[in-house]
Amino acid sequence: MMDSQATVEERLDHGLAHLNITIDSEQRRRLLALVGLLHKWNRAYNLTAIRSAEEMVSRHLLDSAAVLPHINGRTLLDVGAGPGFPGLVLAILKPELAVTLLDSNGKKVRFQRQAAMELGLENVTPVQTRIEAFEECYDQVISRAFASLGDFTSLTRERVVAGGQWLAMKGPAVDEELAELPVEIIPVARHHLEVPYEVGTRLLVVLERRTQAPAP
């Protein structure tokens, strides 16, 4: 168990260093505690297909942390957050950010609430509901595995403030989804995410409302 814990800590430290993310001792404690809590709950409630704590660091923590440079608002909605990723990690790394975690799955939202309570994350608000029944608005809305870009933007169209952004974490095959976006929503950036210990390409697609009508 000690070797496993040492591996978890080493993977987290090296991964964050690779991402050029500097954290303090309290943030490190919270991230490690989050992995431990997820690993413990997962044995009973099957929250994620990832079984090992070491893999949880790369597939959940570092994958979530990789988008940190692109979080620039004061409020963030994580749609289809599951057990709380990327929202919980971003809330730990950016304490001034107000994060709402939205999911309709009861056991996953219970984990979100337990994690926020145990880790003392006062900037996290877990909500159990469907996006269609939700009415708050945010500077940025993010999703990791929620839906296609077209469905993501149409379902959350009224949840993004004027001048706000959608952030979609995607695999490499995203061009077809981009082609099916509504005409009023345009991609403004596509960032390649190099997630430590992960093989394959990860993308962050940034979308905004079009400010003027397209040319005929």
Tab-separated table of C-alpha atoms in Angstrom:
chain	number	residue	atom	x	y	z
A	1	MET	CA	0.000	0.000	0.000
A	2	MET	CA	2.835	2.382	0.794
A	3	ASP	CA	4.457	1.699	-2.579
A	4	SER	CA	1.113	2.394	-4.269
A	5	GLN	CA	0.684	5.644	-2.340
A	6	ALA	CA	4.234	6.681	-3.204
A	7	THR	CA	3.517	5.980	-6.874
A	8	VAL	CA	0.320	8.043	-6.715
A	9	GLU	CA	2.170	10.983	-5.168
A	10	GLU	CA	5.051	10.733	-7.628
A	11	ARG	CA	2.704	10.566	-10.599
A	12	LEU	CA	0.778	13.612	-9.382
A	13	ASP	CA	3.932	15.663	-8.681
A	14	HIS	CA	5.630	14.799	-11.977
A	15	GLY	CA	2.431	15.251	-13.954
A	16	LEU	CA	1.698	18.710	-12.567
A	17	ALA	CA	5.335	19.716	-13.136
A	18	HIS	CA	5.015	18.585	-16.762
A	19	LEU	CA	1.910	20.777	-17.084
A	20	ASN	CA	3.787	23.712	-15.496
A	21	ILE	CA	1.224	23.900	-12.692
A	22	THR	CA	2.543	24.953	-9.298
A	23	ILE	CA	0.515	24.073	-6.218
A	24	ASP	CA	0.860	24.658	-2.501
A	25	SER	CA	0.856	21.978	0.180
A	26	GLU	CA	-2.890	22.323	0.849
A	27	GLN	CA	-3.789	21.924	-2.815
A	28	ARG	CA	-1.550	18.860	-3.013
A	29	ARG	CA	-3.213	17.392	0.091
A	30	ARG	CA	-6.642	17.952	-1.414
A	31	LEU	CA	-5.751	16.398	-4.769
A	32	LEU	CA	-4.292	13.309	-3.096
A	33	ALA	CA	-7.298	13.075	-0.779
A	34	LEU	CA	-9.594	13.325	-3.815
A	35	VAL	CA	-7.859	10.341	-5.433
A	36	GLY	CA	-8.103	8.361	-2.202
A	37	LEU	CA	-11.783	9.173	-1.796
A	38	LEU	CA	-12.609	8.315	-5.401
A	39	HIS	CA	-10.708	5.022	-5.137
A	40	LYS	CA	-12.546	4.139	-1.919
A	41	TRP	CA	-16.022	5.035	-3.218
A	42	ASN	CA	-15.416	3.394	-6.562
A	43	ARG	CA	-15.098	-0.035	-4.996
A	44	ALA	CA	-18.632	0.250	-3.641
A	45	TYR	CA	-20.435	2.484	-6.130
A	46	ASN	CA	-18.663	1.960	-9.482
A	47	LEU	CA	-18.304	5.683	-10.217
A	48	THR	CA	-15.662	5.249	-12.913
A	49	ALA	CA	-14.270	2.430	-15.037
A	50	ILE	CA	-10.774	3.395	-13.866
A	51	ARG	CA	-9.802	1.009	-11.043
A	52	SER	CA	-6.287	1.885	-9.910
A	53	ALA	CA	-5.429	5.022	-7.965
A	54	GLU	CA	-2.356	5.562	-10.135
A	55	GLU	CA	-4.481	5.591	-13.282
A	56	MET	CA	-7.026	7.882	-11.620
A	57	VAL	CA	-4.259	10.452	-11.227
A	58	SER	CA	-3.593	10.569	-14.963
A	59	ARG	CA	-7.070	9.879	-16.355
A	60	HIS	CA	-8.976	12.155	-13.970
A	61	LEU	CA	-6.683	14.580	-12.128
A	62	LEU	CA	-4.071	15.410	-14.760
A	63	ASP	CA	-6.586	15.243	-17.607
A	64	SER	CA	-8.688	17.810	-15.725
A	65	ALA	CA	-5.698	19.953	-14.748
A	66	ALA	CA	-4.565	20.211	-18.375
A	67	VAL	CA	-7.365	22.689	-19.158
A	68	LEU	CA	-6.466	25.063	-16.297
A	69	PRO	CA	-4.728	27.678	-18.521
A	70	HIS	CA	-7.967	28.124	-20.467
A	71	ILE	CA	-10.209	28.804	-17.468
A	72	ASN	CA	-10.573	32.581	-17.456
A	73	GLY	CA	-13.969	33.377	-16.013
A	74	ARG	CA	-15.170	33.777	-12.434
A	75	THR	CA	-17.871	31.108	-12.719
A	76	LEU	CA	-17.753	27.648	-14.299
A	77	LEU	CA	-20.480	25.086	-14.957
A	78	ASP	CA	-19.295	21.483	-15.394
A	79	VAL	CA	-22.094	19.731	-17.320
A	80	GLY	CA	-22.380	15.968	-17.044
A	81	ALA	CA	-19.715	16.162	-14.362
A	82	GLY	CA	-20.040	12.506	-13.306
A	83	PRO	CA	-18.116	12.115	-10.037
A	84	GLY	CA	-16.851	15.680	-10.481
A	85	PHE	CA	-14.270	15.955	-13.242
A	86	PRO	CA	-12.874	18.290	-14.361
A	87	GLY	CA	-14.741	20.604	-11.970
A	88	LEU	CA	-13.406	19.356	-8.609
A	89	VAL	CA	-9.792	19.522	-9.794
A	90	LEU	CA	-10.231	23.006	-11.259
A	91	ALA	CA	-11.870	24.171	-8.019
A	92	ILE	CA	-8.838	22.951	-6.055
A	93	LEU	CA	-6.331	24.499	-8.449
A	94	LYS	CA	-8.199	27.814	-8.744
A	95	PRO	CA	-9.832	28.595	-5.366
A	96	GLU	CA	-11.250	31.930	-6.582
A	97	LEU	CA	-13.305	30.095	-9.231
A	98	ALA	CA	-16.947	29.318	-8.371
A	99	VAL	CA	-17.653	25.842	-9.771
A	100	THR	CA	-21.052	24.200	-10.204
A	101	LEU	CA	-21.080	20.444	-10.838
A	102	LEU	CA	-24.192	19.287	-12.684
A	103	ASP	CA	-25.218	15.662	-13.133
A	104	SER	CA	-28.462	13.692	-13.028
A	105	ASN	CA	-26.901	10.559	-11.504
A	106	GLY	CA	-27.647	10.433	-7.779
A	107	LYS	CA	-24.694	8.336	-6.624
A	108	LYS	CA	-22.222	10.490	-8.563
A	109	VAL	CA	-23.639	13.701	-7.124
A	110	ARG	CA	-23.492	12.183	-3.632
A	111	PHE	CA	-19.797	11.609	-4.225
A	112	GLN	CA	-19.391	15.215	-5.398
A	113	ARG	CA	-21.021	16.447	-2.196
A	114	GLN	CA	-18.925	14.184	0.008
A	115	ALA	CA	-15.729	15.251	-1.751
A	116	ALA	CA	-16.559	18.949	-1.496
A	117	MET	CA	-17.355	18.542	2.209
A	118	GLU	CA	-14.326	16.405	3.129
A	119	LEU	CA	-11.922	18.574	1.137
A	120	GLY	CA	-13.400	21.838	2.414
A	121	LEU	CA	-14.175	23.148	-1.068
A	122	GLU	CA	-16.482	26.062	-0.369
A	123	ASN	CA	-16.289	27.140	-4.034
A	124	VAL	CA	-18.028	23.964	-5.265
A	125	THR	CA	-21.800	23.541	-5.667
A	126	PRO	CA	-23.000	20.042	-6.641
A	127	VAL	CA	-26.437	19.945	-8.305
A	128	GLN	CA	-28.440	16.848	-9.166
A	129	THR	CA	-30.709	17.613	-12.113
A	130	ARG	CA	-30.902	17.448	-15.874
A	131	ILE	CA	-29.456	20.366	-17.818
A	132	GLU	CA	-32.889	21.037	-19.345
A	133	ALA	CA	-34.212	21.868	-15.862
A	134	PHE	CA	-31.311	24.116	-14.849
A	135	GLU	CA	-31.458	27.904	-15.133
A	136	GLU	CA	-28.252	29.564	-13.854
A	137	CYS	CA	-25.783	31.302	-16.192
A	138	TYR	CA	-21.972	31.099	-16.189
A	139	ASP	CA	-18.884	32.706	-17.697
A	140	GLN	CA	-17.764	29.330	-19.041
A	141	VAL	CA	-19.473	25.951	-19.450
A	142	ILE	CA	-17.251	22.869	-19.719
A	143	SER	CA	-17.895	19.231	-20.548
A	144	ARG	CA	-15.592	16.239	-20.697
A	145	ALA	CA	-17.770	13.400	-21.970
A	146	PHE	CA	-21.237	14.892	-22.002
A	147	ALA	CA	-22.450	14.934	-25.620
A	148	SER	CA	-21.609	15.910	-29.178
A	149	LEU	CA	-20.658	19.561	-29.707
A	150	GLY	CA	-24.033	20.257	-31.303
A	151	ASP	CA	-25.993	18.761	-28.415
A	152	PHE	CA	-23.661	20.306	-25.823
A	153	THR	CA	-24.129	23.832	-27.146
A	154	SER	CA	-27.842	23.530	-27.869
A	155	LEU	CA	-28.649	22.138	-24.422
A	156	THR	CA	-26.574	24.801	-22.657
A	157	ARG	CA	-27.225	27.731	-24.992
A	158	GLU	CA	-28.991	29.753	-22.304
A	159	ARG	CA	-26.473	28.829	-19.596
A	160	VAL	CA	-23.588	30.853	-21.070
A	161	VAL	CA	-23.487	34.585	-20.360
A	162	ALA	CA	-23.065	37.085	-23.190
A	163	GLY	CA	-19.404	36.985	-24.165
A	164	GLY	CA	-18.951	33.646	-22.400
A	165	GLN	CA	-17.492	30.403	-23.715
A	166	TRP	CA	-18.099	26.704	-24.112
A	167	LEU	CA	-15.111	24.453	-23.390
A	168	ALA	CA	-15.384	20.934	-24.816
A	169	MET	CA	-12.792	18.287	-23.948
A	170	LYS	CA	-12.648	15.952	-26.925
A	171	GLY	CA	-10.709	13.234	-28.689
A	172	PRO	CA	-9.044	13.874	-32.050
A	173	ALA	CA	-12.081	13.072	-34.254
A	174	VAL	CA	-13.893	16.348	-33.714
A	175	ASP	CA	-14.077	17.872	-37.215
A	176	GLU	CA	-17.389	16.227	-38.070
A	177	GLU	CA	-18.936	17.593	-34.857
A	178	LEU	CA	-17.577	21.067	-35.606
A	179	ALA	CA	-19.212	20.966	-39.034
A	180	GLU	CA	-22.599	20.327	-37.412
A	181	LEU	CA	-22.531	23.294	-35.026
A	182	PRO	CA	-25.390	25.811	-35.238
A	183	VAL	CA	-24.464	28.767	-37.434
A	184	GLU	CA	-24.493	31.192	-34.508
A	185	ILE	CA	-21.813	29.263	-32.575
A	186	ILE	CA	-18.225	29.245	-33.816
A	187	PRO	CA	-14.970	27.608	-32.708
A	188	VAL	CA	-12.445	30.244	-31.639
A	189	ALA	CA	-9.610	27.958	-30.505
A	190	ARG	CA	-8.471	24.348	-30.571
A	191	HIS	CA	-5.854	23.436	-27.984
A	192	HIS	CA	-3.916	20.174	-27.972
A	193	LEU	CA	-3.754	18.851	-24.406
A	194	GLU	CA	-0.660	16.860	-23.542
A	195	VAL	CA	-1.808	14.797	-20.577
A	196	PRO	CA	1.126	13.183	-18.750
A	197	TYR	CA	1.099	9.352	-18.718
A	198	GLU	CA	-1.671	9.286	-21.321
A	199	VAL	CA	-1.295	8.022	-24.875
A	200	GLY	CA	-3.309	9.628	-27.657
A	201	THR	CA	-4.498	13.097	-28.523
A	202	ARG	CA	-6.763	15.163	-26.335
A	203	LEU	CA	-8.271	18.423	-27.532
A	204	LEU	CA	-9.945	21.361	-25.879
A	205	VAL	CA	-12.306	23.099	-28.279
A	206	VAL	CA	-13.325	26.632	-27.294
A	207	LEU	CA	-16.609	27.929	-28.698
A	208	GLU	CA	-18.310	31.327	-28.581
A	209	ARG	CA	-21.427	32.960	-29.965
A	210	ARG	CA	-20.907	34.663	-33.296
A	211	THR	CA	-20.878	38.443	-32.774
A	212	GLN	CA	-22.037	39.272	-36.291
A	213	ALA	CA	-24.016	37.505	-38.967
A	214	PRO	CA	-22.032	35.301	-41.350
A	215	ALA	CA	-21.474	36.576	-44.861
A	216	PRO	CA	-24.093	35.356	-47.364
